[in-house]
């Protein structure tokens, strides 16, 4: 029995909801959704934490423009608070170097990160997941007993097919699925909605392709004015 596991349960006991933002493929907008969701929830006065668990490509700090702030040590690690979001990422420990780690090392780093971080009281902890349903997903399911999954897809059949596999896997593991978000939507086709509903999973809504999104990278205030954030705000009502 790893003593860190009971510490993790203790560390997370004052967090109301834990939401993992996941999906099948890479590059479909998981980090953008996780970062903007944390930002919009915080603007609605929720107490929010954001944990970037993408060890190979941490991005949330770039999307939200988080720099020059560091976790503080005090009987654990206190995440810095930026734009009302308590933020923790492997980036603080990898120092922007490309991370060369194998499955077991990543598992250990996740356990360590969860065991040392003092989140305090939160309404939401949003977790940005790496692409696919590999080891990190299995670790998160194993370590975070109250985790709910928010799954992102694009309108592409390629993305949707992998998302279906993710949904099957989550159902098999009996993990709660909050629903699916369709990102980068370019038209008003209802194909994805229909396919998702066939799985008996909630279609949470869509985020349009936002041509100005790239301009707002690293600028939280700007991001809040984007159509991307506007679409996220509409989805938040469906998170119950
Ligand atoms: N709705 C959107 N409109 C326009 N651009 C978008 C939208 N969503 C995401 N993007 C862009 O798509 C790219 C990929 O987004 P992001 O990094 O969030 O995806 P990801 O799924 O987290 O990728 P990875 O699998 O590598 O972690 C980024 O350049 C981002 O700015
Ligand atoms: Mg990402």
PDB file of C-alpha atoms and ligand atoms in Angstrom:
ATOM      1  CA  UNK A   1       0.000   0.000   0.000  1.00  0.00           C
ATOM      2  CA  UNK A   2       1.446   3.339  -1.096  1.00  0.00           C
ATOM      3  CA  UNK A   3       0.938   5.857   1.765  1.00  0.00           C
ATOM      4  CA  UNK A   4       0.688   8.631  -0.829  1.00  0.00           C
ATOM      5  CA  UNK A   5      -2.679   7.255  -1.964  1.00  0.00           C
ATOM      6  CA  UNK A   6      -4.409   8.064   1.308  1.00  0.00           C
ATOM      7  CA  UNK A   7      -2.685  11.467   1.311  1.00  0.00           C
ATOM      8  CA  UNK A   8      -4.192  12.155  -2.144  1.00  0.00           C
ATOM      9  CA  UNK A   9      -7.707  11.402  -0.869  1.00  0.00           C
ATOM     10  CA  UNK A  10      -7.077  13.790   2.023  1.00  0.00           C
ATOM     11  CA  UNK A  11      -5.684  16.524  -0.286  1.00  0.00           C
ATOM     12  CA  UNK A  12      -8.786  16.414  -2.489  1.00  0.00           C
ATOM     13  CA  UNK A  13     -11.444  16.139   0.196  1.00  0.00           C
ATOM     14  CA  UNK A  14     -12.405  19.827   0.044  1.00  0.00           C
ATOM     15  CA  UNK A  15     -12.889  19.863  -3.713  1.00  0.00           C
ATOM     16  CA  UNK A  16     -16.501  19.641  -4.761  1.00  0.00           C
ATOM     17  CA  UNK A  17     -16.085  18.437  -8.349  1.00  0.00           C
ATOM     18  CA  UNK A  18     -13.164  16.990 -10.261  1.00  0.00           C
ATOM     19  CA  UNK A  19     -13.479  17.231 -14.042  1.00  0.00           C
ATOM     20  CA  UNK A  20     -11.006  15.606 -16.448  1.00  0.00           C
ATOM     21  CA  UNK A  21     -11.061  17.136 -19.942  1.00  0.00           C
ATOM     22  CA  UNK A  22     -10.246  14.301 -22.275  1.00  0.00           C
ATOM     23  CA  UNK A  23     -10.766  13.085 -25.823  1.00  0.00           C
ATOM     24  CA  UNK A  24      -9.500  10.594 -28.324  1.00  0.00           C
ATOM     25  CA  UNK A  25      -7.125  12.388 -30.639  1.00  0.00           C
ATOM     26  CA  UNK A  26      -4.494  15.066 -30.191  1.00  0.00           C
ATOM     27  CA  UNK A  27      -4.978  18.666 -31.195  1.00  0.00           C
ATOM     28  CA  UNK A  28      -8.769  18.723 -30.860  1.00  0.00           C
ATOM     29  CA  UNK A  29      -8.840  21.508 -28.256  1.00  0.00           C
ATOM     30  CA  UNK A  30      -8.704  19.726 -24.883  1.00  0.00           C
ATOM     31  CA  UNK A  31      -6.235  22.196 -23.356  1.00  0.00           C
ATOM     32  CA  UNK A  32      -8.090  25.162 -24.844  1.00  0.00           C
ATOM     33  CA  UNK A  33     -11.382  23.890 -23.416  1.00  0.00           C
ATOM     34  CA  UNK A  34      -9.851  23.059 -20.007  1.00  0.00           C
ATOM     35  CA  UNK A  35      -8.143  26.471 -19.721  1.00  0.00           C
ATOM     36  CA  UNK A  36     -11.121  28.506 -20.934  1.00  0.00           C
ATOM     37  CA  UNK A  37     -13.504  26.469 -18.769  1.00  0.00           C
ATOM     38  CA  UNK A  38     -11.394  27.180 -15.669  1.00  0.00           C
ATOM     39  CA  UNK A  39     -11.217  30.866 -16.597  1.00  0.00           C
ATOM     40  CA  UNK A  40     -14.960  31.233 -17.247  1.00  0.00           C
ATOM     41  CA  UNK A  41     -15.890  29.336 -14.065  1.00  0.00           C
ATOM     42  CA  UNK A  42     -13.592  31.588 -12.072  1.00  0.00           C
ATOM     43  CA  UNK A  43     -15.234  34.691 -13.603  1.00  0.00           C
ATOM     44  CA  UNK A  44     -18.550  33.307 -12.355  1.00  0.00           C
ATOM     45  CA  UNK A  45     -17.024  33.409  -8.864  1.00  0.00           C
ATOM     46  CA  UNK A  46     -16.496  29.692  -8.503  1.00  0.00           C
ATOM     47  CA  UNK A  47     -13.332  28.615  -6.691  1.00  0.00           C
ATOM     48  CA  UNK A  48     -11.373  26.881  -9.425  1.00  0.00           C
ATOM     49  CA  UNK A  49      -8.186  24.881  -9.764  1.00  0.00           C
ATOM     50  CA  UNK A  50      -6.539  23.870 -13.035  1.00  0.00           C
ATOM     51  CA  UNK A  51      -4.161  20.911 -13.181  1.00  0.00           C
ATOM     52  CA  UNK A  52      -2.214  20.286 -16.376  1.00  0.00           C
ATOM     53  CA  UNK A  53      -1.453  16.580 -16.548  1.00  0.00           C
ATOM     54  CA  UNK A  54      -0.177  16.546 -20.118  1.00  0.00           C
ATOM     55  CA  UNK A  55       3.399  15.558 -19.365  1.00  0.00           C
ATOM     56  CA  UNK A  56       4.579  15.605 -22.978  1.00  0.00           C
ATOM     57  CA  UNK A  57       2.875  18.803 -24.083  1.00  0.00           C
ATOM     58  CA  UNK A  58       1.770  20.995 -21.156  1.00  0.00           C
ATOM     59  CA  UNK A  59      -0.115  23.935 -22.689  1.00  0.00           C
ATOM     60  CA  UNK A  60      -2.476  25.522 -20.158  1.00  0.00           C
ATOM     61  CA  UNK A  61       0.173  27.999 -18.942  1.00  0.00           C
ATOM     62  CA  UNK A  62       0.685  29.154 -22.539  1.00  0.00           C
ATOM     63  CA  UNK A  63      -3.038  29.515 -23.257  1.00  0.00           C
ATOM     64  CA  UNK A  64      -3.661  31.527 -20.088  1.00  0.00           C
ATOM     65  CA  UNK A  65      -0.344  33.423 -20.216  1.00  0.00           C
ATOM     66  CA  UNK A  66       0.770  32.157 -16.803  1.00  0.00           C
ATOM     67  CA  UNK A  67       4.421  33.065 -16.237  1.00  0.00           C
ATOM     68  CA  UNK A  68       6.649  34.404 -13.491  1.00  0.00           C
ATOM     69  CA  UNK A  69       4.609  32.756 -10.716  1.00  0.00           C
ATOM     70  CA  UNK A  70       5.658  29.614  -8.904  1.00  0.00           C
ATOM     71  CA  UNK A  71       4.222  27.189  -6.374  1.00  0.00           C
ATOM     72  CA  UNK A  72       5.172  27.899  -2.771  1.00  0.00           C
ATOM     73  CA  UNK A  73       6.200  25.328  -0.243  1.00  0.00           C
ATOM     74  CA  UNK A  74       4.397  25.149   3.050  1.00  0.00           C
ATOM     75  CA  UNK A  75       3.838  21.654   4.420  1.00  0.00           C
ATOM     76  CA  UNK A  76       3.048  20.811   0.804  1.00  0.00           C
ATOM     77  CA  UNK A  77       2.938  22.851  -2.369  1.00  0.00           C
ATOM     78  CA  UNK A  78       0.561  25.778  -2.728  1.00  0.00           C
ATOM     79  CA  UNK A  79      -0.415  26.418  -6.365  1.00  0.00           C
ATOM     80  CA  UNK A  80      -0.024  30.022  -7.524  1.00  0.00           C
ATOM     81  CA  UNK A  81      -3.304  31.825  -8.139  1.00  0.00           C
ATOM     82  CA  UNK A  82      -3.633  33.562 -11.513  1.00  0.00           C
ATOM     83  CA  UNK A  83      -6.852  35.182 -12.719  1.00  0.00           C
ATOM     84  CA  UNK A  84      -8.580  33.550  -9.788  1.00  0.00           C
ATOM     85  CA  UNK A  85      -7.398  30.087 -10.874  1.00  0.00           C
ATOM     86  CA  UNK A  86      -5.163  27.961  -8.648  1.00  0.00           C
ATOM     87  CA  UNK A  87      -2.797  26.518 -11.177  1.00  0.00           C
ATOM     88  CA  UNK A  88      -0.551  23.482 -11.079  1.00  0.00           C
ATOM     89  CA  UNK A  89       1.393  21.918 -13.911  1.00  0.00           C
ATOM     90  CA  UNK A  90       4.248  19.541 -14.485  1.00  0.00           C
ATOM     91  CA  UNK A  91       5.846  22.477 -16.274  1.00  0.00           C
ATOM     92  CA  UNK A  92       6.995  23.787 -12.871  1.00  0.00           C
ATOM     93  CA  UNK A  93       9.094  20.691 -12.413  1.00  0.00           C
ATOM     94  CA  UNK A  94      10.221  20.047 -15.984  1.00  0.00           C
ATOM     95  CA  UNK A  95      11.515  23.618 -16.436  1.00  0.00           C
ATOM     96  CA  UNK A  96      10.367  23.709 -20.064  1.00  0.00           C
ATOM     97  CA  UNK A  97      12.742  20.879 -20.959  1.00  0.00           C
ATOM     98  CA  UNK A  98      11.249  18.131 -23.081  1.00  0.00           C
ATOM     99  CA  UNK A  99      10.308  15.401 -20.666  1.00  0.00           C
ATOM    100  CA  UNK A 100      11.826  11.976 -21.252  1.00  0.00           C
ATOM    101  CA  UNK A 101       9.776   9.702 -19.066  1.00  0.00           C
ATOM    102  CA  UNK A 102       8.276   6.250 -19.296  1.00  0.00           C
ATOM    103  CA  UNK A 103       4.886   5.100 -18.087  1.00  0.00           C
ATOM    104  CA  UNK A 104       5.925   4.221 -14.554  1.00  0.00           C
ATOM    105  CA  UNK A 105       7.819   7.507 -14.091  1.00  0.00           C
ATOM    106  CA  UNK A 106       4.786   9.457 -15.270  1.00  0.00           C
ATOM    107  CA  UNK A 107       2.537   7.501 -12.905  1.00  0.00           C
ATOM    108  CA  UNK A 108       4.874   8.293 -10.034  1.00  0.00           C
ATOM    109  CA  UNK A 109       4.996  11.974 -10.982  1.00  0.00           C
ATOM    110  CA  UNK A 110       1.189  12.147 -11.062  1.00  0.00           C
ATOM    111  CA  UNK A 111       0.967  10.519  -7.640  1.00  0.00           C
ATOM    112  CA  UNK A 112       3.631  12.876  -6.309  1.00  0.00           C
ATOM    113  CA  UNK A 113       1.948  15.961  -7.784  1.00  0.00           C
ATOM    114  CA  UNK A 114      -1.445  14.978  -6.351  1.00  0.00           C
ATOM    115  CA  UNK A 115       0.063  14.134  -2.975  1.00  0.00           C
ATOM    116  CA  UNK A 116       1.977  17.390  -2.514  1.00  0.00           C
ATOM    117  CA  UNK A 117      -0.477  19.948  -3.908  1.00  0.00           C
ATOM    118  CA  UNK A 118      -2.543  21.847  -1.359  1.00  0.00           C
ATOM    119  CA  UNK A 119      -5.602  22.972  -3.334  1.00  0.00           C
ATOM    120  CA  UNK A 120      -7.637  24.040  -0.339  1.00  0.00           C
ATOM    121  CA  UNK A 121     -11.371  24.457  -0.859  1.00  0.00           C
ATOM    122  CA  UNK A 122     -12.494  24.405  -4.477  1.00  0.00           C
ATOM    123  CA  UNK A 123     -15.796  24.162  -6.313  1.00  0.00           C
ATOM    124  CA  UNK A 124     -14.081  22.731  -9.406  1.00  0.00           C
ATOM    125  CA  UNK A 125     -10.736  21.171 -10.201  1.00  0.00           C
ATOM    126  CA  UNK A 126     -10.368  21.037 -13.990  1.00  0.00           C
ATOM    127  CA  UNK A 127      -7.742  18.580 -15.230  1.00  0.00           C
ATOM    128  CA  UNK A 128      -6.234  18.860 -18.695  1.00  0.00           C
ATOM    129  CA  UNK A 129      -5.495  15.360 -19.958  1.00  0.00           C
ATOM    130  CA  UNK A 130      -3.011  14.240 -22.616  1.00  0.00           C
ATOM    131  CA  UNK A 131      -4.360  12.868 -25.909  1.00  0.00           C
ATOM    132  CA  UNK A 132      -5.695   9.329 -25.983  1.00  0.00           C
ATOM    133  CA  UNK A 133      -6.780   6.993 -23.238  1.00  0.00           C
ATOM    134  CA  UNK A 134      -3.416   5.753 -22.080  1.00  0.00           C
ATOM    135  CA  UNK A 135      -1.727   5.424 -18.732  1.00  0.00           C
ATOM    136  CA  UNK A 136      -2.580   8.911 -17.469  1.00  0.00           C
ATOM    137  CA  UNK A 137      -6.301   8.269 -17.968  1.00  0.00           C
ATOM    138  CA  UNK A 138      -6.023   4.969 -16.115  1.00  0.00           C
ATOM    139  CA  UNK A 139      -4.062   6.662 -13.314  1.00  0.00           C
ATOM    140  CA  UNK A 140      -6.614   9.436 -12.988  1.00  0.00           C
ATOM    141  CA  UNK A 141      -9.461   6.918 -12.803  1.00  0.00           C
ATOM    142  CA  UNK A 142      -7.558   4.878 -10.213  1.00  0.00           C
ATOM    143  CA  UNK A 143      -6.400   7.786  -8.069  1.00  0.00           C
ATOM    144  CA  UNK A 144      -9.327  10.211  -8.216  1.00  0.00           C
ATOM    145  CA  UNK A 145     -12.381   8.331  -7.075  1.00  0.00           C
ATOM    146  CA  UNK A 146     -14.844  11.169  -7.758  1.00  0.00           C
ATOM    147  CA  UNK A 147     -13.543  12.056 -11.213  1.00  0.00           C
ATOM    148  CA  UNK A 148     -16.044  12.959 -13.970  1.00  0.00           C
ATOM    149  CA  UNK A 149     -15.001  13.030 -17.621  1.00  0.00           C
ATOM    150  CA  UNK A 150     -15.758  15.821 -20.038  1.00  0.00           C
ATOM    151  CA  UNK A 151     -14.950  14.559 -23.518  1.00  0.00           C
ATOM    152  CA  UNK A 152     -13.991  16.800 -26.436  1.00  0.00           C
ATOM    153  CA  UNK A 153     -14.368  15.954 -30.110  1.00  0.00           C
ATOM    154  CA  UNK A 154     -14.231  17.884 -33.354  1.00  0.00           C
ATOM    155  CA  UNK A 155     -16.845  17.417 -36.083  1.00  0.00           C
ATOM    156  CA  UNK A 156     -14.397  15.156 -37.960  1.00  0.00           C
ATOM    157  CA  UNK A 157     -15.356  11.497 -38.317  1.00  0.00           C
ATOM    158  CA  UNK A 158     -11.766  10.649 -37.367  1.00  0.00           C
ATOM    159  CA  UNK A 159     -12.099  12.406 -34.026  1.00  0.00           C
ATOM    160  CA  UNK A 160     -15.586  11.081 -33.411  1.00  0.00           C
ATOM    161  CA  UNK A 161     -14.540   7.471 -34.004  1.00  0.00           C
ATOM    162  CA  UNK A 162     -11.782   7.701 -31.366  1.00  0.00           C
ATOM    163  CA  UNK A 163     -14.117   9.504 -28.977  1.00  0.00           C
ATOM    164  CA  UNK A 164     -16.539   6.602 -29.251  1.00  0.00           C
ATOM    165  CA  UNK A 165     -13.727   4.311 -28.067  1.00  0.00           C
ATOM    166  CA  UNK A 166     -13.033   6.656 -25.168  1.00  0.00           C
ATOM    167  CA  UNK A 167     -16.701   6.630 -24.197  1.00  0.00           C
ATOM    168  CA  UNK A 168     -16.822   2.830 -24.369  1.00  0.00           C
ATOM    169  CA  UNK A 169     -13.742   2.556 -22.201  1.00  0.00           C
ATOM    170  CA  UNK A 170     -15.107   5.017 -19.621  1.00  0.00           C
ATOM    171  CA  UNK A 171     -18.428   3.213 -19.512  1.00  0.00           C
ATOM    172  CA  UNK A 172     -16.694  -0.103 -19.031  1.00  0.00           C
ATOM    173  CA  UNK A 173     -14.700   1.397 -16.143  1.00  0.00           C
ATOM    174  CA  UNK A 174     -17.992   2.781 -14.748  1.00  0.00           C
ATOM    175  CA  UNK A 175     -16.627   6.313 -14.667  1.00  0.00           C
ATOM    176  CA  UNK A 176     -19.176   9.154 -14.782  1.00  0.00           C
ATOM    177  CA  UNK A 177     -19.241  10.947 -18.146  1.00  0.00           C
ATOM    178  CA  UNK A 178     -20.414  14.549 -17.892  1.00  0.00           C
ATOM    179  CA  UNK A 179     -20.905  14.728 -21.629  1.00  0.00           C
ATOM    180  CA  UNK A 180     -19.298  15.578 -24.944  1.00  0.00           C
ATOM    181  CA  UNK A 181     -18.356  18.995 -26.340  1.00  0.00           C
ATOM    182  CA  UNK A 182     -18.092  19.428 -30.101  1.00  0.00           C
ATOM    183  CA  UNK A 183     -15.234  21.853 -30.739  1.00  0.00           C
ATOM    184  CA  UNK A 184     -14.129  23.729 -33.890  1.00  0.00           C
ATOM    185  CA  UNK A 185     -17.584  23.547 -35.378  1.00  0.00           C
ATOM    186  CA  UNK A 186     -17.867  25.100 -38.855  1.00  0.00           C
ATOM    187  CA  UNK A 187     -21.490  24.394 -39.810  1.00  0.00           C
ATOM    188  CA  UNK A 188     -24.701  23.373 -38.100  1.00  0.00           C
ATOM    189  CA  UNK A 189     -24.670  19.665 -38.812  1.00  0.00           C
ATOM    190  CA  UNK A 190     -26.283  17.602 -36.052  1.00  0.00           C
ATOM    191  CA  UNK A 191     -24.382  14.420 -36.936  1.00  0.00           C
ATOM    192  CA  UNK A 192     -22.098  14.458 -33.885  1.00  0.00           C
ATOM    193  CA  UNK A 193     -24.990  15.194 -31.529  1.00  0.00           C
ATOM    194  CA  UNK A 194     -26.953  12.257 -32.927  1.00  0.00           C
ATOM    195  CA  UNK A 195     -23.994   9.882 -32.709  1.00  0.00           C
ATOM    196  CA  UNK A 196     -23.246  10.901 -29.119  1.00  0.00           C
ATOM    197  CA  UNK A 197     -26.854  10.565 -28.032  1.00  0.00           C
ATOM    198  CA  UNK A 198     -26.910   7.034 -29.456  1.00  0.00           C
ATOM    199  CA  UNK A 199     -24.317   6.278 -26.778  1.00  0.00           C
ATOM    200  CA  UNK A 200     -26.685   7.562 -24.147  1.00  0.00           C
ATOM    201  CA  UNK A 201     -24.198  10.321 -23.358  1.00  0.00           C
ATOM    202  CA  UNK A 202     -25.141  13.989 -22.943  1.00  0.00           C
ATOM    203  CA  UNK A 203     -24.194  16.332 -25.803  1.00  0.00           C
ATOM    204  CA  UNK A 204     -23.111  19.392 -23.841  1.00  0.00           C
ATOM    205  CA  UNK A 205     -22.990  21.729 -26.808  1.00  0.00           C
ATOM    206  CA  UNK A 206     -20.652  23.158 -29.382  1.00  0.00           C
ATOM    207  CA  UNK A 207     -17.797  25.616 -29.692  1.00  0.00           C
ATOM    208  CA  UNK A 208     -17.483  27.254 -33.074  1.00  0.00           C
ATOM    209  CA  UNK A 209     -14.177  27.537 -34.900  1.00  0.00           C
ATOM    210  CA  UNK A 210     -12.854  30.842 -33.593  1.00  0.00           C
ATOM    211  CA  UNK A 211     -10.572  32.537 -36.110  1.00  0.00           C
ATOM    212  CA  UNK A 212      -9.329  34.992 -33.516  1.00  0.00           C
ATOM    213  CA  UNK A 213      -8.495  32.322 -30.912  1.00  0.00           C
ATOM    214  CA  UNK A 214      -4.793  32.246 -31.794  1.00  0.00           C
ATOM    215  CA  UNK A 215      -4.543  36.008 -31.149  1.00  0.00           C
ATOM    216  CA  UNK A 216      -5.764  35.542 -27.589  1.00  0.00           C
ATOM    217  CA  UNK A 217      -3.293  32.815 -26.652  1.00  0.00           C
ATOM    218  CA  UNK A 218      -1.486  33.942 -23.524  1.00  0.00           C
ATOM    219  CA  UNK A 219      -3.951  36.768 -22.901  1.00  0.00           C
ATOM    220  CA  UNK A 220      -6.655  35.730 -20.428  1.00  0.00           C
ATOM    221  CA  UNK A 221      -8.485  39.052 -20.501  1.00  0.00           C
ATOM    222  CA  UNK A 222      -8.697  38.897 -24.308  1.00  0.00           C
ATOM    223  CA  UNK A 223      -9.697  35.255 -24.208  1.00  0.00           C
ATOM    224  CA  UNK A 224     -12.671  36.148 -22.042  1.00  0.00           C
ATOM    225  CA  UNK A 225     -13.995  38.402 -24.817  1.00  0.00           C
ATOM    226  CA  UNK A 226     -13.646  35.705 -27.514  1.00  0.00           C
ATOM    227  CA  UNK A 227     -16.454  33.779 -29.154  1.00  0.00           C
ATOM    228  CA  UNK A 228     -14.711  30.662 -27.773  1.00  0.00           C
ATOM    229  CA  UNK A 229     -15.318  31.871 -24.189  1.00  0.00           C
ATOM    230  CA  UNK A 230     -18.840  32.902 -25.132  1.00  0.00           C
ATOM    231  CA  UNK A 231     -19.558  29.341 -26.300  1.00  0.00           C
ATOM    232  CA  UNK A 232     -17.952  27.895 -23.144  1.00  0.00           C
ATOM    233  CA  UNK A 233     -20.180  30.091 -20.988  1.00  0.00           C
ATOM    234  CA  UNK A 234     -23.252  28.631 -22.696  1.00  0.00           C
ATOM    235  CA  UNK A 235     -21.992  25.094 -21.977  1.00  0.00           C
ATOM    236  CA  UNK A 236     -21.349  25.732 -18.301  1.00  0.00           C
ATOM    237  CA  UNK A 237     -25.071  25.697 -17.599  1.00  0.00           C
ATOM    238  CA  UNK A 238     -25.157  22.068 -18.814  1.00  0.00           C
ATOM    239  CA  UNK A 239     -22.497  20.819 -16.410  1.00  0.00           C
ATOM    240  CA  UNK A 240     -24.888  19.708 -13.658  1.00  0.00           C
TER     241      UNK A 240
HETATM  242  N1  LIG B   1     -12.624  26.428 -31.340  1.00  0.00           N
HETATM  243  C1  LIG B   1     -11.400  26.679 -31.825  1.00  0.00           C
HETATM  244  N2  LIG B   1     -11.226  27.606 -32.815  1.00  0.00           N
HETATM  245  C2  LIG B   1      -9.996  27.864 -33.309  1.00  0.00           C
HETATM  246  N3  LIG B   1      -8.868  27.273 -32.897  1.00  0.00           N
HETATM  247  C3  LIG B   1      -8.964  26.343 -31.930  1.00  0.00           C
HETATM  248  C4  LIG B   1     -10.214  26.001 -31.324  1.00  0.00           C
HETATM  249  N4  LIG B   1      -9.986  25.063 -30.374  1.00  0.00           N
HETATM  250  C5  LIG B   1      -8.670  24.839 -30.370  1.00  0.00           C
HETATM  251  N5  LIG B   1      -8.033  25.601 -31.291  1.00  0.00           N
HETATM  252  C6  LIG B   1      -6.602  25.592 -31.641  1.00  0.00           C
HETATM  253  O1  LIG B   1      -6.260  24.253 -31.976  1.00  0.00           O
HETATM  254  C7  LIG B   1      -4.955  23.928 -31.537  1.00  0.00           C
HETATM  255  C8  LIG B   1      -4.989  22.696 -30.637  1.00  0.00           C
HETATM  256  O2  LIG B   1      -5.670  23.034 -29.422  1.00  0.00           O
HETATM  257  P1  LIG B   1      -5.255  22.383 -28.043  1.00  0.00           P
HETATM  258  O3  LIG B   1      -3.802  22.476 -27.801  1.00  0.00           O
HETATM  259  O4  LIG B   1      -6.184  22.939 -27.025  1.00  0.00           O
HETATM  260  O5  LIG B   1      -5.637  20.867 -28.351  1.00  0.00           O
HETATM  261  P2  LIG B   1      -5.327  19.578 -27.454  1.00  0.00           P
HETATM  262  O6  LIG B   1      -6.419  18.612 -27.760  1.00  0.00           O
HETATM  263  O7  LIG B   1      -5.116  19.960 -26.053  1.00  0.00           O
HETATM  264  O8  LIG B   1      -3.965  19.085 -28.076  1.00  0.00           O
HETATM  265  P3  LIG B   1      -2.994  17.963 -27.460  1.00  0.00           P
HETATM  266  O9  LIG B   1      -3.651  16.667 -27.795  1.00  0.00           O
HETATM  267  O10 LIG B   1      -1.715  18.166 -28.203  1.00  0.00           O
HETATM  268  O11 LIG B   1      -2.893  18.199 -25.995  1.00  0.00           O
HETATM  269  C9  LIG B   1      -4.415  25.171 -30.830  1.00  0.00           C
HETATM  270  O12 LIG B   1      -3.611  25.870 -31.728  1.00  0.00           O
HETATM  271  C10 LIG B   1      -5.668  25.971 -30.499  1.00  0.00           C
HETATM  272  O13 LIG B   1      -5.393  27.332 -30.484  1.00  0.00           O
HETATM  273 MG1  LIG B   2      -3.496  19.573 -24.779  1.00  0.00          MG
END
